[in-house]
Coordinates of C-alpha atoms and ligand atoms in Angstrom, one line a residue:
M1 CA -19.9 -5.9 -5.7
N2 CA -17.2 -3.2 -5.9
A3 CA -15.5 -3.2 -2.5
L4 CA -15.8 0.6 -2.4
S5 CA -19.6 0.8 -3.0
S6 CA -20.7 -1.5 -0.3
D7 CA -23.6 -0.8 2.0
A8 CA -21.2 1.0 4.3
S9 CA -20.4 3.7 1.7
K10 CA -23.1 6.1 2.7
S11 CA -23.0 5.5 6.4
A12 CA -21.4 7.5 9.2
I13 CA -22.1 4.5 11.4
H14 CA -19.8 1.6 11.2
P15 CA -21.9 -1.4 9.9
S16 CA -20.8 -3.7 12.6
A17 CA -21.2 -1.3 15.4
S18 CA -22.6 -3.4 18.2
G19 CA -24.3 -1.6 21.0
S20 CA -22.5 1.4 22.3
S21 CA -18.9 0.1 21.8
L22 CA -18.1 2.2 18.9
V23 CA -20.2 5.1 19.9
A24 CA -17.5 7.6 20.3
L25 CA -16.0 6.8 16.9
N26 CA -19.5 6.8 15.2
R27 CA -20.3 10.2 16.7
W28 CA -17.0 11.7 15.6
V29 CA -17.4 10.3 12.1
A30 CA -20.9 11.8 11.9
E31 CA -19.8 15.2 13.1
V32 CA -17.0 15.3 10.6
A33 CA -19.3 14.2 7.8
A34 CA -21.7 17.0 8.8
L35 CA -18.9 19.5 8.6
T36 CA -17.1 18.3 5.4
R37 CA -20.2 17.0 3.6
P38 CA -18.7 14.1 1.5
D39 CA -20.7 12.4 -1.2
A40 CA -19.8 9.0 0.3
I41 CA -18.2 7.5 3.3
H42 CA -16.0 4.5 3.2
W43 CA -14.9 2.5 6.2
C44 CA -11.6 1.0 5.4
D45 CA -11.2 -2.7 6.3
G46 CA -7.6 -3.1 5.0
S47 CA -8.5 -6.0 2.7
D48 CA -6.9 -6.9 -0.5
E49 CA -10.2 -6.4 -2.4
E50 CA -10.5 -2.9 -1.0
S51 CA -6.9 -2.0 -1.9
E52 CA -7.4 -3.4 -5.5
A53 CA -10.5 -1.3 -6.0
L54 CA -8.9 1.8 -4.7
I55 CA -5.9 1.4 -6.8
A56 CA -8.0 0.7 -9.9
Q57 CA -9.8 4.0 -9.1
M58 CA -6.6 5.9 -8.7
Q59 CA -5.2 4.4 -11.9
A60 CA -8.4 5.5 -13.8
D61 CA -8.2 9.1 -12.6
G62 CA -4.4 9.4 -13.0
T63 CA -3.5 9.6 -9.3
L64 CA -1.3 6.5 -9.7
L65 CA 0.6 5.7 -12.9
P66 CA 1.6 2.1 -13.4
L67 CA 5.4 1.4 -13.5
N68 CA 7.1 -1.2 -15.7
P69 CA 5.4 -4.5 -14.5
D70 CA 8.4 -6.5 -15.5
T71 CA 11.0 -4.7 -13.5
H72 CA 8.6 -3.2 -10.8
P73 CA 5.6 -5.5 -10.4
G74 CA 2.7 -4.0 -8.4
S75 CA 4.4 -0.6 -8.2
W76 CA 3.0 2.9 -8.9
L77 CA 4.2 6.5 -9.4
H78 CA 2.4 9.3 -7.8
R79 CA 3.2 13.0 -8.7
S80 CA 2.2 15.3 -5.9
H81 CA 1.2 18.9 -6.6
P82 CA 4.5 20.7 -7.3
D83 CA 3.9 23.1 -4.3
D84 CA 3.3 20.2 -2.0
V85 CA 6.5 18.2 -1.8
A86 CA 7.7 18.2 1.9
R87 CA 6.6 18.9 5.4
V88 CA 5.7 22.5 6.2
E89 CA 7.1 23.3 9.6
H90 CA 6.0 27.0 9.5
L91 CA 2.4 25.8 9.0
T92 CA 2.5 23.1 11.8
F93 CA 1.0 24.0 15.1
V94 CA 0.8 22.5 18.6
C95 CA -2.3 23.8 20.2
T96 CA -2.2 23.3 23.9
S97 CA -4.3 25.5 26.4
E98 CA -1.2 27.1 27.8
Q99 CA 1.4 28.4 25.2
D100 CA 4.3 27.5 27.5
D101 CA 3.2 23.8 27.3
A102 CA 4.0 23.9 23.6
G103 CA 7.2 25.7 24.2
P104 CA 9.5 27.9 22.1
N105 CA 10.2 24.8 20.0
N106 CA 6.7 24.8 18.5
H107 CA 4.4 27.2 16.6
W108 CA 1.4 27.6 19.0
M109 CA -2.2 28.7 18.5
A110 CA -4.9 28.7 21.2
P111 CA -7.1 25.6 20.7
A112 CA -10.3 27.4 20.2
E113 CA -8.8 29.7 17.6
A114 CA -7.1 26.9 15.9
H115 CA -10.3 24.8 15.7
A116 CA -12.2 27.8 14.3
K117 CA -9.6 28.6 11.8
I118 CA -9.2 25.1 10.4
D119 CA -12.9 24.0 10.7
A120 CA -13.7 27.0 8.5
L121 CA -11.4 25.4 5.9
F122 CA -13.0 21.9 6.4
D123 CA -16.5 23.3 6.0
G124 CA -18.0 21.5 3.0
C125 CA -14.5 20.6 1.7
M126 CA -15.4 17.0 0.8
R127 CA -18.4 17.8 -1.4
G128 CA -18.1 15.6 -4.5
R129 CA -15.5 13.4 -2.7
T130 CA -15.5 10.1 -0.7
M131 CA -14.6 10.4 2.9
Y132 CA -12.4 7.4 4.0
V133 CA -12.4 6.3 7.6
I134 CA -9.1 4.6 8.3
P135 CA -8.7 2.7 11.7
Y136 CA -5.1 2.0 12.3
C137 CA -2.8 0.6 15.0
M138 CA 0.7 2.0 15.5
G139 CA 2.8 -1.0 16.6
P140 CA 2.2 -4.7 16.7
I141 CA -1.6 -5.2 16.9
D142 CA -1.3 -7.2 20.3
S143 CA 1.4 -5.1 21.9
P144 CA 0.7 -3.2 25.1
L145 CA 3.1 -0.5 23.8
S146 CA 1.0 0.1 20.6
R147 CA -1.6 2.9 20.3
C148 CA -4.5 3.2 17.9
G149 CA -5.9 6.0 15.9
V150 CA -8.4 6.8 13.2
E151 CA -7.6 9.0 10.2
I152 CA -10.4 10.5 8.2
T153 CA -9.3 11.6 4.8
D154 CA -10.6 12.4 1.3
S155 CA -7.3 11.3 -0.3
P156 CA -7.3 7.7 -1.6
Y157 CA -3.5 8.1 -2.0
V158 CA -3.3 8.5 1.8
V159 CA -5.4 5.4 2.3
A160 CA -3.0 3.4 0.1
N161 CA 0.0 4.8 2.0
M162 CA -1.6 4.2 5.4
R163 CA -2.2 0.6 4.4
L164 CA 1.6 0.2 3.9
M165 CA 2.8 2.3 6.9
T166 CA 0.4 1.2 9.6
R167 CA -1.6 -1.9 10.7
M168 CA -4.7 -0.6 9.1
G169 CA -8.3 -1.9 9.0
A170 CA -10.5 -4.5 10.8
D171 CA -8.0 -5.7 13.4
A172 CA -7.2 -2.0 14.4
L173 CA -10.9 -1.3 14.6
A174 CA -11.5 -4.3 16.9
R175 CA -8.8 -3.1 19.2
I176 CA -10.3 0.5 19.2
E177 CA -13.6 -1.0 20.1
R178 CA -12.1 -3.3 22.8
E179 CA -10.2 -0.4 24.4
G180 CA -13.1 1.9 24.2
S181 CA -15.5 -0.3 26.0
G182 CA -12.8 -1.2 28.6
Q183 CA -12.3 2.4 29.4
A184 CA -16.0 3.1 29.4
A185 CA -16.6 0.2 31.8
R186 CA -14.1 1.9 34.1
G187 CA -16.1 5.1 33.9
G188 CA -13.8 7.0 31.5
P189 CA -14.4 8.3 28.0
A190 CA -14.8 5.7 25.3
D191 CA -12.5 7.4 22.8
T192 CA -9.0 6.2 23.7
F193 CA -7.9 6.5 20.1
V194 CA -6.2 9.5 18.3
K195 CA -8.6 11.3 15.9
G196 CA -6.9 12.6 12.8
L197 CA -8.9 14.6 10.2
H198 CA -7.3 15.3 7.0
S199 CA -8.3 16.8 3.7
I200 CA -6.2 17.7 0.7
G201 CA -8.4 20.8 0.3
E202 CA -7.3 22.8 -2.7
L203 CA -3.7 21.9 -2.2
D204 CA -3.1 25.6 -1.9
P205 CA 0.0 26.5 0.3
E206 CA -2.0 29.6 1.4
R207 CA -4.8 27.4 2.8
R208 CA -2.7 24.8 4.6
F209 CA -2.3 24.0 8.3
I210 CA -1.2 20.9 10.2
M211 CA -2.7 21.4 13.7
H212 CA -2.2 19.2 16.8
F213 CA -4.4 19.2 19.9
P214 CA -2.5 16.9 22.3
E215 CA -4.8 17.5 25.1
E216 CA -7.6 16.3 23.0
L217 CA -5.6 13.4 21.2
T218 CA -6.7 15.2 18.0
I219 CA -5.0 16.2 14.7
K220 CA -6.4 18.4 12.0
S221 CA -4.5 18.7 8.7
Y222 CA -5.7 20.6 5.7
G223 CA -4.3 21.5 2.3
S224 CA -1.5 19.1 1.8
G225 CA -1.5 15.5 0.4
Y226 CA 2.2 14.9 1.2
G227 CA 4.0 12.5 3.5
G228 CA 4.3 13.7 7.1
N229 CA 1.6 16.4 6.5
A230 CA -1.0 13.8 5.4
L231 CA -0.1 10.3 6.6
L232 CA -1.3 11.3 10.1
G233 CA -0.2 8.0 11.8
K234 CA 3.5 9.0 11.2
K235 CA 4.8 12.3 12.4
C236 CA 1.6 13.8 13.7
H237 CA 0.4 10.8 15.8
A238 CA 3.5 8.6 16.4
L239 CA 5.7 11.6 17.3
R240 CA 3.9 14.8 18.2
I241 CA 0.8 13.4 19.9
A242 CA 2.6 10.3 21.2
S243 CA 5.5 12.3 22.6
Y244 CA 2.9 14.2 24.7
Q245 CA 1.1 11.0 25.7
A246 CA 4.3 9.3 26.5
R247 CA 5.3 12.0 29.0
S248 CA 2.2 11.5 31.1
E249 CA 2.3 7.7 30.8
G250 CA 6.2 7.2 31.5
W251 CA 7.5 6.2 28.1
L252 CA 9.3 7.9 25.1
A253 CA 8.2 8.4 21.6
E254 CA 11.3 9.2 19.5
H255 CA 12.5 10.0 16.0
M256 CA 14.8 7.0 15.9
L257 CA 15.6 3.9 13.9
I258 CA 16.0 0.6 15.6
V259 CA 18.6 -1.8 14.4
G260 CA 19.8 -5.2 15.7
I261 CA 23.5 -5.9 15.4
E262 CA 24.2 -9.7 15.7
N263 CA 27.8 -10.5 16.5
P264 CA 29.7 -13.7 15.4
Q265 CA 28.8 -15.3 18.8
G266 CA 25.0 -14.9 17.8
E267 CA 24.3 -12.3 20.4
T268 CA 22.1 -9.4 19.1
H269 CA 22.3 -5.9 20.5
Y270 CA 19.5 -3.5 19.6
V271 CA 20.6 0.1 19.0
A272 CA 18.1 3.1 18.7
A273 CA 19.4 6.1 16.8
A274 CA 18.1 9.6 16.3
F275 CA 19.0 11.6 13.1
P276 CA 17.1 14.4 11.5
S277 CA 15.0 13.6 8.4
A278 CA 17.1 12.7 5.3
C279 CA 20.4 12.0 7.2
G280 CA 20.6 8.3 6.6
K281 CA 18.3 6.6 9.2
T282 CA 17.0 4.2 6.6
N283 CA 20.5 3.4 5.3
L284 CA 21.8 2.7 8.9
A285 CA 18.7 0.6 9.7
M286 CA 19.4 -1.6 6.6
L287 CA 23.2 -1.6 6.8
I288 CA 25.1 -4.3 4.9
P289 CA 28.2 -5.3 6.9
P290 CA 31.6 -4.8 5.1
E291 CA 33.0 -7.9 3.5
G292 CA 35.3 -8.9 6.3
Y293 CA 32.5 -8.6 8.9
R294 CA 30.2 -10.6 6.8
R295 CA 32.7 -13.4 6.6
D296 CA 33.1 -13.3 10.4
G297 CA 29.4 -13.8 10.8
W298 CA 28.0 -10.3 11.7
K299 CA 24.4 -9.7 10.7
V300 CA 22.2 -6.7 10.8
W301 CA 18.5 -6.7 11.5
T302 CA 16.1 -3.9 10.7
V303 CA 13.4 -3.3 13.3
G304 CA 12.5 0.3 12.2
D305 CA 13.9 3.2 10.2
D306 CA 12.2 6.3 11.5
I307 CA 10.2 6.1 14.8
C308 CA 10.8 4.3 18.1
W309 CA 8.5 4.0 21.1
M310 CA 10.4 2.9 24.3
R311 CA 9.4 1.9 27.8
P312 CA 11.2 0.6 30.8
G313 CA 10.5 -3.2 31.3
A314 CA 10.3 -5.1 34.6
D315 CA 14.1 -5.8 34.4
G316 CA 14.9 -2.0 34.2
R317 CA 16.0 -2.0 30.5
L318 CA 14.3 0.0 27.9
Y319 CA 12.1 -2.0 25.4
A320 CA 11.3 -0.6 22.0
I321 CA 8.8 -1.1 19.3
N322 CA 8.7 0.4 15.8
P323 CA 5.1 1.8 15.6
E324 CA 5.2 1.7 11.9
A325 CA 4.6 -1.2 9.4
G326 CA 6.4 0.3 6.4
Y327 CA 9.0 2.7 5.2
F328 CA 8.5 6.2 3.7
G329 CA 12.1 6.5 2.6
V330 CA 14.0 9.2 0.7
A331 CA 14.6 7.8 -2.9
P332 CA 17.4 10.1 -4.2
G333 CA 20.8 8.8 -3.1
T334 CA 19.4 5.1 -2.7
S335 CA 21.7 2.8 -4.7
A336 CA 23.1 -0.7 -4.8
K337 CA 26.1 0.8 -3.2
S338 CA 24.4 3.0 -0.5
N339 CA 21.6 0.8 0.4
P340 CA 21.2 -2.6 -1.4
N341 CA 18.6 -3.8 1.1
A342 CA 16.3 -0.8 0.3
L343 CA 16.7 -1.4 -3.4
E344 CA 15.7 -5.0 -2.9
T345 CA 12.8 -3.9 -0.7
I346 CA 11.3 -1.6 -3.4
R347 CA 11.4 -4.1 -6.3
K348 CA 7.7 -4.7 -6.0
D349 CA 4.5 -3.5 -4.5
T350 CA 5.9 0.0 -3.9
I351 CA 4.4 3.5 -4.2
F352 CA 6.9 6.0 -5.6
T353 CA 6.2 9.7 -5.1
N354 CA 7.9 12.4 -7.2
V355 CA 10.6 10.3 -8.8
G356 CA 11.6 10.6 -12.5
L357 CA 11.0 7.9 -15.2
T358 CA 13.2 6.0 -17.7
A359 CA 12.1 5.4 -21.2
D360 CA 10.8 2.0 -20.2
N361 CA 8.8 3.4 -17.2
Q362 CA 11.1 2.5 -14.4
P363 CA 11.4 4.8 -11.5
W364 CA 14.6 6.9 -11.5
W365 CA 16.4 9.3 -9.1
E366 CA 19.6 11.0 -8.8
G367 CA 22.2 8.7 -7.2
L368 CA 20.5 5.5 -8.3
D369 CA 23.6 4.8 -10.4
N370 CA 22.3 1.8 -12.3
G371 CA 23.5 2.9 -15.7
Q372 CA 19.9 4.0 -16.7
Q373 CA 18.8 7.6 -17.7
P374 CA 15.7 9.5 -17.0
V375 CA 13.5 10.7 -19.8
T376 CA 10.7 12.3 -17.6
D377 CA 11.1 14.4 -14.6
W378 CA 9.1 14.3 -11.3
R379 CA 6.6 16.9 -12.6
G380 CA 5.9 14.7 -15.7
N381 CA 7.9 17.0 -18.1
P382 CA 10.6 15.8 -20.5
Y383 CA 13.8 15.6 -18.4
D384 CA 16.0 18.6 -19.0
P385 CA 19.0 18.8 -16.6
A386 CA 19.0 22.5 -17.0
K387 CA 15.7 22.7 -15.4
G388 CA 16.7 20.8 -12.1
P389 CA 16.9 17.1 -11.0
A390 CA 14.7 14.3 -12.5
A391 CA 13.5 13.3 -9.1
H392 CA 12.5 15.8 -6.4
P393 CA 15.2 15.8 -3.7
N394 CA 12.5 14.7 -1.2
A395 CA 11.1 12.0 -3.6
R396 CA 9.9 9.0 -1.5
F397 CA 9.1 5.3 -1.7
T398 CA 6.4 3.7 0.5
V399 CA 6.7 0.0 1.0
S400 CA 5.9 -2.7 3.5
A401 CA 8.6 -3.3 6.0
K402 CA 8.3 -7.0 5.7
Q403 CA 9.8 -6.8 2.1
C404 CA 13.2 -5.8 3.5
P405 CA 15.7 -8.6 3.3
S406 CA 17.1 -7.5 6.7
W407 CA 13.6 -7.2 8.3
S408 CA 13.7 -8.5 11.8
P409 CA 10.9 -10.8 13.0
M410 CA 11.4 -9.2 16.4
A411 CA 9.6 -6.1 14.8
E412 CA 6.4 -8.0 15.5
D413 CA 7.3 -8.9 19.1
P414 CA 4.6 -7.4 21.4
Q415 CA 7.2 -6.9 24.1
G416 CA 9.6 -4.9 21.9
V417 CA 13.4 -5.3 21.8
P418 CA 15.8 -4.4 24.7
I419 CA 17.9 -1.3 23.8
S420 CA 21.6 -1.6 24.5
A421 CA 22.7 1.8 23.1
I422 CA 21.1 5.1 22.0
V423 CA 22.8 7.1 19.3
F424 CA 22.3 10.8 18.5
G425 CA 23.7 12.3 15.3
G426 CA 23.5 15.1 12.9
R427 CA 25.1 16.5 9.9
R428 CA 28.2 18.5 11.0
A429 CA 30.7 19.4 8.4
S430 CA 33.2 20.6 11.2
L431 CA 34.2 20.2 14.8
V432 CA 32.2 17.1 15.8
P433 CA 34.2 13.8 15.7
L434 CA 33.1 10.5 14.3
V435 CA 31.8 9.1 17.6
F436 CA 31.9 9.7 21.4
E437 CA 30.2 8.2 24.4
A438 CA 28.4 10.1 27.1
R439 CA 29.7 9.4 30.6
D440 CA 26.3 8.8 32.0
W441 CA 22.6 9.3 31.4
T442 CA 22.4 13.0 32.3
H443 CA 25.4 13.7 30.1
G444 CA 23.7 11.7 27.3
V445 CA 20.6 13.7 27.6
L446 CA 22.6 16.9 27.2
V447 CA 24.4 15.4 24.2
G448 CA 20.9 14.8 22.6
A449 CA 19.6 18.2 23.7
A450 CA 22.6 19.9 22.2
M451 CA 22.4 18.1 18.8
G452 CA 22.9 20.3 15.8
S453 CA 22.4 19.5 12.2
E454 CA 22.4 21.1 8.8
T455 CA 18.9 21.3 7.3
T456 CA 17.8 19.0 4.5
A457 CA 15.1 18.8 1.7
A458 CA 12.7 16.9 4.0
A459 CA 11.1 20.2 5.0
T460 CA 10.6 23.3 2.9
G461 CA 13.1 26.1 3.5
A462 CA 16.8 26.6 3.1
V463 CA 19.0 23.5 2.9
G464 CA 22.3 23.2 4.7
V465 CA 21.8 25.7 7.5
M466 CA 23.0 24.5 10.9
R467 CA 20.3 24.5 13.5
R468 CA 19.8 22.9 16.9
D469 CA 17.6 19.8 16.5
P470 CA 17.5 18.2 20.0
M471 CA 17.2 14.4 19.7
A472 CA 16.2 15.1 16.0
M473 CA 12.8 16.1 17.5
K474 CA 12.8 19.7 16.7
P475 CA 9.9 19.4 14.2
F476 CA 8.2 16.6 16.1
C477 CA 8.1 17.1 19.8
G478 CA 4.6 17.8 20.9
Y479 CA 5.5 19.8 24.0
N480 CA 8.0 22.2 25.5
F481 CA 11.5 20.9 25.0
A482 CA 12.5 22.0 28.5
D483 CA 9.8 19.6 29.8
Y484 CA 10.9 16.9 27.3
F485 CA 14.5 17.1 28.5
G486 CA 13.2 16.8 32.1
H487 CA 11.1 13.8 31.0
W488 CA 14.2 12.1 29.5
L489 CA 16.2 12.8 32.8
S490 CA 13.4 11.2 34.9
F491 CA 14.2 7.7 33.5
D492 CA 17.5 7.6 35.6
T493 CA 16.0 6.0 38.6
P494 CA 17.4 3.4 41.0
G495 CA 17.2 0.0 39.4
A496 CA 17.1 1.3 35.9
K497 CA 19.4 -0.4 33.4
L498 CA 19.6 2.3 30.9
P499 CA 21.4 2.1 27.6
K500 CA 24.7 3.8 27.0
I501 CA 24.4 7.0 25.0
F502 CA 26.7 7.9 22.0
H503 CA 27.0 10.7 19.5
V504 CA 28.0 10.1 15.9
N505 CA 28.8 12.4 12.9
W506 CA 29.1 10.6 9.6
F507 CA 29.2 13.9 7.8
R508 CA 32.5 15.5 8.8
K509 CA 34.2 17.1 5.9
G510 CA 37.9 17.8 5.0
D511 CA 39.4 21.1 3.7
D512 CA 38.5 20.0 0.2
G513 CA 34.8 19.8 1.2
R514 CA 34.6 16.1 0.8
F515 CA 33.3 13.6 3.4
L516 CA 36.1 12.1 5.5
W517 CA 34.3 9.0 6.6
P518 CA 33.1 6.4 4.0
G519 CA 29.9 5.9 5.9
F520 CA 27.2 3.4 4.9
G521 CA 28.4 -0.3 5.6
D522 CA 31.5 1.0 7.3
N523 CA 29.4 2.5 10.0
L524 CA 29.2 -1.0 11.4
R525 CA 32.8 -0.4 12.7
V526 CA 31.5 2.4 14.8
L527 CA 28.6 0.3 16.1
E528 CA 31.0 -2.5 16.9
W529 CA 33.0 -0.1 19.1
M530 CA 29.8 1.0 20.9
I531 CA 28.8 -2.7 21.5
G532 CA 32.4 -3.2 22.8
R533 CA 31.8 -0.3 25.2
V534 CA 28.5 -1.6 26.3
R535 CA 30.2 -5.0 27.1
G536 CA 33.1 -3.2 28.9
E537 CA 35.6 -4.4 26.3
A538 CA 36.4 -1.6 23.9
G539 CA 39.0 1.1 24.7
G540 CA 38.7 4.8 24.6
V541 CA 40.1 8.1 25.6
E542 CA 38.4 10.4 28.1
T543 CA 37.9 14.1 27.0
P544 CA 35.7 16.8 28.4
I545 CA 33.0 16.0 25.8
G546 CA 32.9 12.2 26.5
T547 CA 35.0 9.2 25.7
L548 CA 36.4 9.0 22.1
P549 CA 37.9 5.9 20.5
A550 CA 41.6 6.3 19.6
A551 CA 41.9 5.4 15.9
G552 CA 43.3 2.0 17.1
D553 CA 40.1 1.3 19.1
L554 CA 38.1 0.9 15.9
K555 CA 38.6 -1.9 13.4
L556 CA 39.8 0.0 10.4
D557 CA 41.3 -2.7 8.3
G558 CA 40.4 -2.4 4.6
I559 CA 39.6 1.3 4.6
A560 CA 42.2 4.0 3.8
L561 CA 41.9 7.1 6.0
S562 CA 44.1 10.1 5.3
E563 CA 46.1 11.7 8.0
E564 CA 43.7 14.6 7.9
A565 CA 40.7 12.2 8.3
E566 CA 42.2 10.4 11.3
A567 CA 43.0 13.6 13.0
R568 CA 39.5 15.1 12.5
L569 CA 37.5 11.9 13.0
F570 CA 39.2 10.9 16.2
G571 CA 40.4 14.3 17.4
F572 CA 39.1 16.7 20.0
E573 CA 39.3 20.4 19.3
Q574 CA 39.3 22.2 22.6
A575 CA 38.8 25.7 21.4
G576 CA 36.0 24.8 19.0
W577 CA 34.2 22.9 21.7
K578 CA 34.5 25.8 24.1
A579 CA 32.7 28.0 21.6
E580 CA 30.2 25.2 21.0
F581 CA 29.4 24.8 24.8
D582 CA 28.9 28.6 25.1
S583 CA 26.4 28.3 22.3
I584 CA 24.8 25.2 23.9
G585 CA 24.4 27.2 27.1
E586 CA 22.7 30.1 25.3
Y587 CA 20.4 27.6 23.6
L588 CA 19.4 26.1 26.9
D589 CA 18.9 29.5 28.5
G590 CA 16.4 30.3 25.7
Y591 CA 14.0 27.9 27.4
G592 CA 14.0 30.0 30.6
S593 CA 13.2 28.7 34.0
R594 CA 11.5 25.5 32.7
M595 CA 14.9 24.1 31.6
P596 CA 15.8 21.4 34.2
Q597 CA 18.6 22.5 36.5
A598 CA 20.5 19.3 36.2
L599 CA 20.9 19.8 32.4
K600 CA 22.2 23.3 32.9
A601 CA 24.5 22.0 35.6
E602 CA 25.8 19.4 33.2
Q603 CA 26.5 22.0 30.5
Q604 CA 28.3 24.2 33.0
R605 CA 30.3 21.2 34.3
I606 CA 31.7 20.5 30.8
A607 CA 32.0 24.2 30.0
G608 CA 34.2 24.4 33.1
L609 CA 36.4 21.6 31.9
L610 CA 36.8 23.2 28.5
A611 CA 37.8 26.5 30.0
D612 CA 40.9 25.0 31.7
Ligands
SAT1 O1 7.7 13.8 7.6 S1 7.8 12.9 6.4 O2 7.0 11.7 6.7 O3 7.2 13.6 5.2 C1 9.4 12.4 6.2 C2 10.4 12.9 7.1 O4 10.5 14.2 7.1 O5 11.0 12.2 7.8
MN2 MN1 11.7 11.0 9.9

């Protein structure tokens, strides 16, 4: 029997529902079916047969185009609607009862109004379509740090992506059932899971909303089939809803990669690093050490490339898991030079979205630099450089994390990995040096809160405009940033053994507009300095903005830095920082009285030092 036309296909009740244990889920699925009126309902079990049947169906209707089976076995190209290529921040809402709880950092709508608005769009929208019910777990299936959700969608492309990006199917459903009955037995509601409702609708940008109801653990997304708008486990659940949940439960849900750096002595330090979308998180997470480091025995282990959930352990350290099971990475710029591990990862069983094609049906994008040429662009038209790039600048690959050569088995550890250092970084062409260390946790929280970056193609809108993007969470924090900074500060308790906090800028430019730092593998030189600081070994120079390495404190053998590069990468520009701190002060004041006094005091302390 076709895996998609089993007995379950017409039922809003999960076939194995025993007693009342899945009652909350069954009730919600029935409600959604009554609203959206699908022709069929399919409960996803995550099996290979199910995946094969779905892929065959998508191949038949053109949703997936097969790629060259010799060079890219098991891999597919998907072309999104040309108006549906990135997250839509202006259509993304956080719907808390009180507007102030969402904060000036979010678009807000009253929950009742938001439900009414989006339910009107969902009304009857799945007629003629199959509704897929996707139980998923964010994080290792047996980890106490993990959280479950169920996404209902009418997009088989979303199902295929969720299968790569999350632990999806029967095991997740079993955990949902277990947690639901556990909570019901304690007298609470049986729905502990996050409910995500998604429809591609008409893919009309005028009929598109991404709505979050953190108080109800609910997401409703209509009108987009793309990435963070549609794969609800990712930005919607693992960041916006999870950040809200984390605040009340005492943990952190962050837009951070997690990477393990193993030194020649065999000691591994885990680093969590926040950068805005499309600023090289995947590259840093999969870094290949420079030649000399490799010879000396340095190794890099990838735990995660986008999202990090952290919680204090019994020993006072922060322990982190990657809630995701795959990578949804930016394709353009990925090459054998910039990220050989990523290229190796996506050699098979990968879904490519909005890339170009070569004559022999291989995926192609700008910056791939493998000597091949595109003949077809991301829209499916003959490639014409006069009409724009072959791949969309936000073209993506979706692939299982386990295929990465540097994948860390610790990514499956239910306890998570202990974090030695937290890194904040943005794209800053001027002022901000290569790296500096915050003097303590409060200062580090200010460093994160003050983060600025030039915008990228990961969201619609102008590219290259500097905006404040605290902790790289501007598009992803599910509540008021002032409360979020307060939550961060609250981790500094007696007995806490918190990571050191650093700021980096790989994107500093010279007068000729070119990057001054080689980046990529050479970023390990900066990570080595950080680990040296954590171990109390590496030197540095104290300045009002934190501790900077002198050029001699970093191992720079084998790279040639110009005098201008050394001066800017390791220099501290008092006048520029004074102006920056005035602007940071204004930014914090924009949050009014909810802004924690300790953070303002820290800003003022440093502004005072800069005024001297
Ligand atoms: O939000 S997406 O998942 O589309 C990618 C990103 O912006 O990081
Ligand atoms: Mn991201």
